[in-house]
GROMACS .gro file of C-alpha atoms in nm:
model
  450
    1UNK     CA    1   9.885   9.038  10.612
    2UNK     CA    2  10.072   8.747  10.457
    3UNK     CA    3  10.237   8.845  10.132
    4UNK     CA    4  10.121   8.549   9.932
    5UNK     CA    5   9.866   8.475   9.668
    6UNK     CA    6   9.688   8.146   9.645
    7UNK     CA    7   9.620   8.048   9.287
    8UNK     CA    8   9.726   8.161   8.944
    9UNK     CA    9   9.619   8.330   8.625
   10UNK     CA   10   9.599   8.209   8.272
   11UNK     CA   11   9.862   8.367   8.051
   12UNK     CA   12   9.681   8.649   7.876
   13UNK     CA   13   9.962   8.850   7.718
   14UNK     CA   14  10.091   8.770   7.373
   15UNK     CA   15  10.466   8.760   7.367
   16UNK     CA   16  10.601   8.923   7.050
   17UNK     CA   17  10.959   8.822   6.992
   18UNK     CA   18  11.133   9.073   6.771
   19UNK     CA   19  11.450   9.276   6.790
   20UNK     CA   20  11.464   9.639   6.696
   21UNK     CA   21  11.601   9.706   6.346
   22UNK     CA   22  11.898   9.907   6.469
   23UNK     CA   23  11.982   9.671   6.754
   24UNK     CA   24  11.914   9.941   7.014
   25UNK     CA   25  11.833   9.883   7.378
   26UNK     CA   26  11.502  10.065   7.389
   27UNK     CA   27  11.353   9.805   7.631
   28UNK     CA   28  11.652   9.790   7.865
   29UNK     CA   29  11.502   9.985   8.158
   30UNK     CA   30  11.182   9.781   8.178
   31UNK     CA   31  11.362   9.453   8.106
   32UNK     CA   32  11.611   9.522   8.383
   33UNK     CA   33  11.320   9.575   8.622
   34UNK     CA   34  11.166   9.247   8.502
   35UNK     CA   35  11.492   9.053   8.538
   36UNK     CA   36  11.569   9.182   8.887
   37UNK     CA   37  11.221   9.115   9.022
   38UNK     CA   38  11.194   8.772   8.860
   39UNK     CA   39  11.530   8.671   9.006
   40UNK     CA   40  11.411   8.770   9.351
   41UNK     CA   41  11.051   8.644   9.336
   42UNK     CA   42  11.003   8.377   9.068
   43UNK     CA   43  10.967   8.023   9.198
   44UNK     CA   44  11.195   7.890   8.923
   45UNK     CA   45  11.441   8.179   8.938
   46UNK     CA   46  11.728   7.961   8.813
   47UNK     CA   47  11.575   8.020   8.469
   48UNK     CA   48  11.621   8.397   8.493
   49UNK     CA   49  11.909   8.516   8.268
   50UNK     CA   50  12.211   8.684   8.422
   51UNK     CA   51  12.215   8.957   8.160
   52UNK     CA   52  11.943   9.184   8.028
   53UNK     CA   53  11.861   9.189   7.658
   54UNK     CA   54  11.727   9.537   7.596
   55UNK     CA   55  11.647   9.471   7.231
   56UNK     CA   56  11.363   9.228   7.307
   57UNK     CA   57  11.011   9.362   7.375
   58UNK     CA   58  10.930   9.332   7.745
   59UNK     CA   59  10.652   9.077   7.705
   60UNK     CA   60  10.878   8.845   7.508
   61UNK     CA   61  11.163   8.891   7.757
   62UNK     CA   62  10.934   8.798   8.046
   63UNK     CA   63  10.800   8.495   7.858
   64UNK     CA   64  11.148   8.370   7.769
   65UNK     CA   65  11.229   8.286   8.130
   66UNK     CA   66  10.910   8.102   8.227
   67UNK     CA   67  10.929   7.737   8.330
   68UNK     CA   68  10.780   7.500   8.066
   69UNK     CA   69  10.513   7.397   8.316
   70UNK     CA   70  10.422   7.755   8.401
   71UNK     CA   71  10.110   7.850   8.209
   72UNK     CA   72  10.000   8.104   8.464
   73UNK     CA   73  10.257   8.380   8.525
   74UNK     CA   74  10.201   8.685   8.307
   75UNK     CA   75  10.281   9.049   8.246
   76UNK     CA   76  10.042   9.319   8.130
   77UNK     CA   77  10.073   9.680   8.019
   78UNK     CA   78   9.706   9.741   8.115
   79UNK     CA   79   9.707   9.706   8.495
   80UNK     CA   80   9.387   9.906   8.536
   81UNK     CA   81   9.189   9.628   8.367
   82UNK     CA   82   9.333   9.368   8.604
   83UNK     CA   83   9.273   9.577   8.914
   84UNK     CA   84   8.905   9.630   8.830
   85UNK     CA   85   8.855   9.256   8.801
   86UNK     CA   86   9.009   9.195   9.144
   87UNK     CA   87   8.786   9.437   9.330
   88UNK     CA   88   8.560   9.267   9.583
   89UNK     CA   89   8.266   9.454   9.432
   90UNK     CA   90   8.105   9.348   9.105
   91UNK     CA   91   7.898   9.536   8.851
   92UNK     CA   92   7.631   9.274   8.809
   93UNK     CA   93   7.264   9.183   8.782
   94UNK     CA   94   7.319   8.889   9.017
   95UNK     CA   95   7.359   8.603   8.767
   96UNK     CA   96   7.660   8.376   8.820
   97UNK     CA   97   7.742   8.249   8.469
   98UNK     CA   98   7.902   7.955   8.299
   99UNK     CA   99   7.975   8.012   7.932
  100UNK     CA  100   7.920   7.714   7.705
  101UNK     CA  101   7.881   7.582   7.355
  102UNK     CA  102   7.816   7.255   7.178
  103UNK     CA  103   8.117   7.094   7.011
  104UNK     CA  104   7.941   7.103   6.674
  105UNK     CA  105   7.847   7.471   6.697
  106UNK     CA  106   8.014   7.809   6.717
  107UNK     CA  107   7.718   7.961   6.899
  108UNK     CA  108   7.773   8.058   7.264
  109UNK     CA  109   7.520   8.039   7.543
  110UNK     CA  110   7.522   8.134   7.910
  111UNK     CA  111   7.386   7.906   8.182
  112UNK     CA  112   7.299   8.052   8.520
  113UNK     CA  113   7.497   7.854   8.775
  114UNK     CA  114   7.294   8.027   9.043
  115UNK     CA  115   7.140   8.368   9.108
  116UNK     CA  116   7.251   8.572   9.405
  117UNK     CA  117   6.965   8.629   9.648
  118UNK     CA  118   6.803   8.972   9.668
  119UNK     CA  119   6.955   9.098   9.343
  120UNK     CA  120   6.768   9.238   9.043
  121UNK     CA  121   6.804   8.908   8.855
  122UNK     CA  122   6.652   8.727   9.152
  123UNK     CA  123   6.365   8.977   9.169
  124UNK     CA  124   6.306   8.935   8.793
  125UNK     CA  125   6.259   8.562   8.842
  126UNK     CA  126   6.579   8.436   8.683
  127UNK     CA  127   6.692   8.108   8.832
  128UNK     CA  128   6.959   7.842   8.828
  129UNK     CA  129   6.975   7.666   8.490
  130UNK     CA  130   6.824   7.951   8.287
  131UNK     CA  131   6.977   7.994   7.942
  132UNK     CA  132   7.082   8.329   7.792
  133UNK     CA  133   7.145   8.346   7.416
  134UNK     CA  134   7.180   8.720   7.355
  135UNK     CA  135   7.242   9.038   7.553
  136UNK     CA  136   7.086   9.365   7.445
  137UNK     CA  137   6.988   9.199   7.119
  138UNK     CA  138   7.341   9.086   7.032
  139UNK     CA  139   7.384   8.707   6.988
  140UNK     CA  140   7.673   8.570   7.194
  141UNK     CA  141   7.992   8.469   7.012
  142UNK     CA  142   8.347   8.368   7.102
  143UNK     CA  143   8.460   8.727   7.053
  144UNK     CA  144   8.196   8.904   7.263
  145UNK     CA  145   8.051   8.676   7.530
  146UNK     CA  146   8.265   8.809   7.815
  147UNK     CA  147   8.252   9.177   7.720
  148UNK     CA  148   7.873   9.166   7.678
  149UNK     CA  149   7.805   8.983   8.001
  150UNK     CA  150   8.044   9.194   8.209
  151UNK     CA  151   7.950   9.530   8.057
  152UNK     CA  152   7.886   9.805   8.312
  153UNK     CA  153   7.551   9.911   8.169
  154UNK     CA  154   7.287  10.024   8.416
  155UNK     CA  155   7.049   9.764   8.272
  156UNK     CA  156   7.070   9.471   8.032
  157UNK     CA  157   6.821   9.271   7.832
  158UNK     CA  158   6.869   8.895   7.830
  159UNK     CA  159   6.722   8.689   7.545
  160UNK     CA  160   6.636   8.348   7.688
  161UNK     CA  161   6.647   8.003   7.532
  162UNK     CA  162   6.546   7.649   7.610
  163UNK     CA  163   6.726   7.319   7.569
  164UNK     CA  164   6.585   7.031   7.363
  165UNK     CA  165   6.754   6.714   7.490
  166UNK     CA  166   6.618   6.498   7.205
  167UNK     CA  167   6.797   6.711   6.945
  168UNK     CA  168   7.075   6.840   7.170
  169UNK     CA  169   7.019   7.201   7.073
  170UNK     CA  170   6.904   7.529   7.222
  171UNK     CA  171   6.641   7.749   7.064
  172UNK     CA  172   6.517   8.098   7.144
  173UNK     CA  173   6.183   8.111   7.322
  174UNK     CA  174   6.108   8.471   7.220
  175UNK     CA  175   6.126   8.580   7.580
  176UNK     CA  176   6.343   8.861   7.711
  177UNK     CA  177   6.412   8.977   8.065
  178UNK     CA  178   6.543   9.326   8.143
  179UNK     CA  179   6.735   9.357   8.467
  180UNK     CA  180   6.919   9.639   8.641
  181UNK     CA  181   7.290   9.621   8.707
  182UNK     CA  182   7.489   9.796   8.975
  183UNK     CA  183   7.815   9.770   9.162
  184UNK     CA  184   7.775   9.566   9.477
  185UNK     CA  185   7.945   9.332   9.721
  186UNK     CA  186   7.787   8.988   9.724
  187UNK     CA  187   7.784   8.766  10.031
  188UNK     CA  188   7.956   8.442   9.926
  189UNK     CA  189   7.743   8.234  10.166
  190UNK     CA  190   7.463   8.186   9.915
  191UNK     CA  191   7.261   7.925  10.102
  192UNK     CA  192   7.270   7.718  10.421
  193UNK     CA  193   7.037   7.469  10.578
  194UNK     CA  194   7.008   7.178  10.819
  195UNK     CA  195   6.869   6.870  10.643
  196UNK     CA  196   6.721   6.593  10.854
  197UNK     CA  197   6.748   6.260  10.676
  198UNK     CA  198   6.787   5.901  10.801
  199UNK     CA  199   6.822   6.004  11.163
  200UNK     CA  200   7.100   6.249  11.075
  201UNK     CA  201   7.116   6.626  11.108
  202UNK     CA  202   7.314   6.731  10.804
  203UNK     CA  203   7.448   7.084  10.774
  204UNK     CA  204   7.475   7.223  10.422
  205UNK     CA  205   7.651   7.542  10.312
  206UNK     CA  206   7.689   7.671   9.956
  207UNK     CA  207   7.997   7.895   9.947
  208UNK     CA  208   8.068   8.080   9.620
  209UNK     CA  209   8.404   8.256   9.683
  210UNK     CA  210   8.660   8.307   9.959
  211UNK     CA  211   8.612   8.677  10.040
  212UNK     CA  212   8.687   8.860  10.363
  213UNK     CA  213   8.473   9.166  10.299
  214UNK     CA  214   8.511   9.504  10.467
  215UNK     CA  215   8.605   9.457  10.833
  216UNK     CA  216   8.591   9.078  10.778
  217UNK     CA  217   8.213   9.085  10.743
  218UNK     CA  218   8.205   8.781  10.513
  219UNK     CA  219   8.434   8.584  10.742
  220UNK     CA  220   8.189   8.672  11.019
  221UNK     CA  221   7.898   8.551  10.805
  222UNK     CA  222   8.066   8.211  10.776
  223UNK     CA  223   8.118   8.203  11.153
  224UNK     CA  224   7.749   8.279  11.212
  225UNK     CA  225   7.649   7.984  10.992
  226UNK     CA  226   7.890   7.752  11.177
  227UNK     CA  227   7.759   7.877  11.514
  228UNK     CA  228   7.400   7.812  11.409
  229UNK     CA  229   7.486   7.463  11.286
  230UNK     CA  230   7.670   7.387  11.607
  231UNK     CA  231   7.369   7.499  11.812
  232UNK     CA  232   7.142   7.286  11.591
  233UNK     CA  233   7.353   6.981  11.680
  234UNK     CA  234   7.446   6.876  11.328
  235UNK     CA  235   7.599   6.529  11.293
  236UNK     CA  236   7.752   6.587  10.948
  237UNK     CA  237   7.843   6.879  10.720
  238UNK     CA  238   7.840   6.926  10.343
  239UNK     CA  239   8.033   7.225  10.204
  240UNK     CA  240   7.939   7.305   9.846
  241UNK     CA  241   8.238   7.453   9.658
  242UNK     CA  242   8.128   7.345   9.311
  243UNK     CA  243   8.175   7.692   9.157
  244UNK     CA  244   8.422   7.838   9.407
  245UNK     CA  245   8.729   7.967   9.215
  246UNK     CA  246   8.927   8.050   9.530
  247UNK     CA  247   9.015   8.384   9.684
  248UNK     CA  248   9.132   8.501  10.025
  249UNK     CA  249   9.366   8.271  10.215
  250UNK     CA  250   9.253   8.426  10.544
  251UNK     CA  251   8.893   8.331  10.467
  252UNK     CA  252   9.001   7.975  10.386
  253UNK     CA  253   9.209   7.952  10.702
  254UNK     CA  254   8.913   8.069  10.909
  255UNK     CA  255   8.686   7.806  10.757
  256UNK     CA  256   8.949   7.535  10.799
  257UNK     CA  257   8.970   7.607  11.173
  258UNK     CA  258   8.595   7.556  11.198
  259UNK     CA  259   8.593   7.231  11.000
  260UNK     CA  260   8.906   7.046  11.110
  261UNK     CA  261   8.891   6.781  11.381
  262UNK     CA  262   8.898   6.922  11.733
  263UNK     CA  263   9.221   6.740  11.814
  264UNK     CA  264   9.402   6.889  11.513
  265UNK     CA  265   9.285   7.238  11.611
  266UNK     CA  266   9.380   7.198  11.977
  267UNK     CA  267   9.719   7.051  11.889
  268UNK     CA  268   9.776   7.325  11.628
  269UNK     CA  269   9.873   7.074  11.362
  270UNK     CA  270  10.002   7.188  11.021
  271UNK     CA  271   9.739   7.315  10.778
  272UNK     CA  272   9.961   7.415  10.485
  273UNK     CA  273  10.328   7.467  10.398
  274UNK     CA  274  10.457   7.708  10.134
  275UNK     CA  275  10.769   7.658   9.923
  276UNK     CA  276  10.951   7.950   9.757
  277UNK     CA  277  11.278   7.996   9.572
  278UNK     CA  278  11.599   7.988   9.780
  279UNK     CA  279  11.629   8.368   9.799
  280UNK     CA  280  11.282   8.429   9.943
  281UNK     CA  281  11.288   8.125  10.168
  282UNK     CA  282  11.618   8.228  10.326
  283UNK     CA  283  11.498   8.587  10.361
  284UNK     CA  284  11.186   8.470  10.546
  285UNK     CA  285  11.390   8.248  10.776
  286UNK     CA  286  11.637   8.530  10.850
  287UNK     CA  287  11.364   8.784  10.922
  288UNK     CA  288  11.091   8.572  11.082
  289UNK     CA  289  11.239   8.232  11.165
  290UNK     CA  290  11.173   7.884  11.028
  291UNK     CA  291  10.827   7.877  11.189
  292UNK     CA  292  10.712   8.191  11.006
  293UNK     CA  293  10.349   8.183  10.892
  294UNK     CA  294  10.479   8.259  10.544
  295UNK     CA  295  10.637   7.913  10.549
  296UNK     CA  296  10.394   7.708  10.754
  297UNK     CA  297  10.041   7.776  10.876
  298UNK     CA  298   9.896   7.577  11.163
  299UNK     CA  299   9.538   7.522  11.264
  300UNK     CA  300   9.423   7.711  11.571
  301UNK     CA  301   9.155   7.653  11.832
  302UNK     CA  302   8.832   7.813  11.718
  303UNK     CA  303   8.507   7.860  11.915
  304UNK     CA  304   8.316   7.779  11.595
  305UNK     CA  305   8.488   7.441  11.553
  306UNK     CA  306   8.215   7.186  11.484
  307UNK     CA  307   8.394   6.890  11.638
  308UNK     CA  308   8.339   6.668  11.332
  309UNK     CA  309   8.555   6.375  11.226
  310UNK     CA  310   8.440   6.375  10.864
  311UNK     CA  311   8.356   6.646  10.612
  312UNK     CA  312   8.192   6.626  10.267
  313UNK     CA  313   8.288   6.858   9.980
  314UNK     CA  314   8.091   6.907   9.658
  315UNK     CA  315   8.323   7.004   9.370
  316UNK     CA  316   8.347   7.046   8.993
  317UNK     CA  317   8.615   7.148   8.743
  318UNK     CA  318   8.551   7.508   8.850
  319UNK     CA  319   8.657   7.434   9.206
  320UNK     CA  320   9.009   7.571   9.219
  321UNK     CA  321   9.290   7.756   9.394
  322UNK     CA  322   9.211   7.830   9.759
  323UNK     CA  323   8.923   7.581   9.751
  324UNK     CA  324   9.167   7.303   9.661
  325UNK     CA  325   9.414   7.425   9.920
  326UNK     CA  326   9.142   7.402  10.188
  327UNK     CA  327   9.042   7.049  10.095
  328UNK     CA  328   9.400   6.928  10.052
  329UNK     CA  329   9.500   7.083  10.386
  330UNK     CA  330   9.222   6.904  10.574
  331UNK     CA  331   9.279   6.557  10.424
  332UNK     CA  332   9.563   6.448  10.662
  333UNK     CA  333   9.365   6.548  10.973
  334UNK     CA  334   9.019   6.403  10.923
  335UNK     CA  335   8.808   6.190  10.693
  336UNK     CA  336   8.735   6.395  10.380
  337UNK     CA  337   8.493   6.274  10.113
  338UNK     CA  338   8.494   6.453   9.776
  339UNK     CA  339   8.181   6.431   9.563
  340UNK     CA  340   8.133   6.553   9.207
  341UNK     CA  341   8.394   6.605   8.937
  342UNK     CA  342   8.772   6.641   8.917
  343UNK     CA  343   8.881   6.985   9.040
  344UNK     CA  344   9.089   7.239   8.849
  345UNK     CA  345   9.435   7.156   8.983
  346UNK     CA  346   9.581   7.489   9.094
  347UNK     CA  347   9.864   7.450   9.343
  348UNK     CA  348  10.060   7.771   9.297
  349UNK     CA  349  10.059   8.114   9.452
  350UNK     CA  350  10.139   8.444   9.285
  351UNK     CA  351  10.232   8.797   9.380
  352UNK     CA  352  10.158   9.127   9.207
  353UNK     CA  353  10.458   9.347   9.123
  354UNK     CA  354  10.379   9.695   8.991
  355UNK     CA  355  10.607   9.905   8.776
  356UNK     CA  356  10.485  10.213   8.966
  357UNK     CA  357  10.754  10.139   9.227
  358UNK     CA  358  11.034  10.089   8.970
  359UNK     CA  359  11.317  10.338   8.916
  360UNK     CA  360  11.222  10.496   8.685
  361UNK     CA  361  10.852  10.400   8.709
  362UNK     CA  362  10.689  10.208   8.424
  363UNK     CA  363  10.333  10.110   8.331
  364UNK     CA  364  10.376   9.732   8.351
  365UNK     CA  365  10.244   9.491   8.610
  366UNK     CA  366  10.386   9.141   8.660
  367UNK     CA  367  10.213   8.844   8.819
  368UNK     CA  368  10.474   8.568   8.859
  369UNK     CA  369  10.434   8.238   9.042
  370UNK     CA  370  10.620   8.276   9.371
  371UNK     CA  371  10.517   7.974   9.573
  372UNK     CA  372  10.387   7.621   9.573
  373UNK     CA  373  10.174   7.481   9.854
  374UNK     CA  374  10.150   7.138  10.015
  375UNK     CA  375   9.967   6.982  10.308
  376UNK     CA  376  10.124   6.840  10.624
  377UNK     CA  377  10.204   6.513  10.448
  378UNK     CA  378  10.383   6.686  10.164
  379UNK     CA  379  10.107   6.620   9.912
  380UNK     CA  380  10.127   6.892   9.651
  381UNK     CA  381  10.095   6.729   9.310
  382UNK     CA  382   9.743   6.851   9.231
  383UNK     CA  383   9.811   6.929   8.866
  384UNK     CA  384   9.543   6.681   8.762
  385UNK     CA  385   9.306   6.811   9.025
  386UNK     CA  386   9.157   6.648   9.334
  387UNK     CA  387   8.979   6.329   9.234
  388UNK     CA  388   8.624   6.264   9.359
  389UNK     CA  389   8.551   5.969   9.584
  390UNK     CA  390   8.198   5.967   9.440
  391UNK     CA  391   8.150   6.084   9.081
  392UNK     CA  392   7.845   6.297   9.005
  393UNK     CA  393   7.789   6.534   8.714
  394UNK     CA  394   7.666   6.889   8.765
  395UNK     CA  395   7.441   6.925   8.460
  396UNK     CA  396   7.286   7.271   8.445
  397UNK     CA  397   7.049   7.163   8.167
  398UNK     CA  398   6.881   6.956   8.439
  399UNK     CA  399   6.947   7.193   8.726
  400UNK     CA  400   6.782   7.170   9.065
  401UNK     CA  401   6.770   7.468   9.302
  402UNK     CA  402   7.065   7.511   9.534
  403UNK     CA  403   6.994   7.303   9.844
  404UNK     CA  404   6.744   7.068   9.672
  405UNK     CA  405   6.813   6.714   9.788
  406UNK     CA  406   6.737   6.588   9.435
  407UNK     CA  407   7.046   6.766   9.307
  408UNK     CA  408   7.287   6.490   9.193
  409UNK     CA  409   7.587   6.612   9.396
  410UNK     CA  410   7.396   6.696   9.713
  411UNK     CA  411   7.187   6.382   9.681
  412UNK     CA  412   7.497   6.164   9.648
  413UNK     CA  413   7.644   6.322   9.962
  414UNK     CA  414   7.324   6.269  10.162
  415UNK     CA  415   7.303   5.908  10.047
  416UNK     CA  416   7.664   5.848  10.148
  417UNK     CA  417   7.596   5.999  10.492
  418UNK     CA  418   7.272   5.815  10.561
  419UNK     CA  419   7.342   5.475  10.407
  420UNK     CA  420   7.708   5.462  10.311
  421UNK     CA  421   7.609   5.407   9.948
  422UNK     CA  422   7.846   5.542   9.684
  423UNK     CA  423   7.597   5.626   9.410
  424UNK     CA  424   7.698   5.758   9.070
  425UNK     CA  425   7.515   6.027   8.877
  426UNK     CA  426   7.282   5.893   8.608
  427UNK     CA  427   7.435   6.144   8.365
  428UNK     CA  428   7.790   6.031   8.280
  429UNK     CA  429   7.904   6.345   8.095
  430UNK     CA  430   7.814   6.702   8.011
  431UNK     CA  431   7.665   6.758   7.668
  432UNK     CA  432   7.831   7.098   7.633
  433UNK     CA  433   8.182   7.244   7.653
  434UNK     CA  434   8.250   7.504   7.923
  435UNK     CA  435   8.444   7.808   7.805
  436UNK     CA  436   8.689   8.007   8.013
  437UNK     CA  437   8.555   8.282   8.239
  438UNK     CA  438   8.849   8.518   8.279
  439UNK     CA  439   8.671   8.734   8.536
  440UNK     CA  440   8.609   8.436   8.764
  441UNK     CA  441   8.968   8.321   8.718
  442UNK     CA  442   9.100   8.658   8.826
  443UNK     CA  443   8.857   8.706   9.115
  444UNK     CA  444   8.952   8.366   9.249
  445UNK     CA  445   9.306   8.484   9.318
  446UNK     CA  446   9.444   8.699   9.597
  447UNK     CA  447   9.729   8.923   9.491
  448UNK     CA  448   9.946   9.168   9.683
  449UNK     CA  449  10.145   9.458   9.552
  450UNK     CA  450  10.522   9.466   9.562
   0.00000   0.00000   0.00000
């Protein structure tokens, strides 16, 4: 397994900068462990101090060496919380949420991005675009919206609301839905279809996360979809990554081999290159050679390769990490059309370093940026996100079911395929502000222990 992590985390640890009153070195052991590992692993390790200051709390010491552009590396003294978020199973009712609010209000609401098929939420009739205002009778607020939604209760009661576009507000509709929750693995291939329009056979796949699954079962599920589309004789393919936060590099690599042009696969052209600090890069070269897959990953011939010359991606600001790596890696090798909104702009990889292996052991866990990725043409500056070729707004207040050709993003892609028209969504902006979903951010990253 490649020891790399595609993506990053938001900094979630407060750094308290204070020296001990007596000038002691009570933090020296942990800070020495931090310094040594950051010097070896951190992408900008020239910023790591040569000496350890044992009088500074460990969080502050870690933060003092971060690059000014690094908003993502972090350290935590609660690794159990992080590890539960990274598990491929979820304790869920089946609703995939986006948390939002109006700029003029402090009230929080949840919009269902989609509902996983064959879950309790699906059985209860919840659907894409539904609005949740309270959970178990508690109105949502900035301080509780994530803890309430991600609680591990066996059942939850959702209080629903409706949106009034004329007044730009949401009101309760005095309707509640009680749904069961349980821990489960969820197939990330939510929906697939072959759409026949304008003499074209257009494949469509909605892919929610890059997960391998036990014994690669979710990689296999992607392969089955590609096989079916190949047998159906599709002329074009739309891959919907609008809510895909990233995940497994292996899953992305597998999909890339199915999507890339046949010539690029047969010639094993470069998919992605990884850049590390000088210490790691030289270590990889010494141990594995300059062509190590930890430095450069090439496409490979794949029986599921669709033989297409052009691919269409549906994206939003929640499309990030491995999703962006996939799109960016394909761009030099085929015609790629991006439809929707500007993506997140995550171009770094991280690794997980646990204090359990330190001497002596400690309870900290570090997640520093260790690599930066680029495609075969050296394009890596995605800080502003991938820009759409066709702009279309994903407005969940006017949501269509996944796969509905009236959906603005899917409709724009179909129109581009069938007529070449570059239509623009009738809605030019979202009327609400999306709030951070820490669970999705964490689950979108692949991390490996030291």
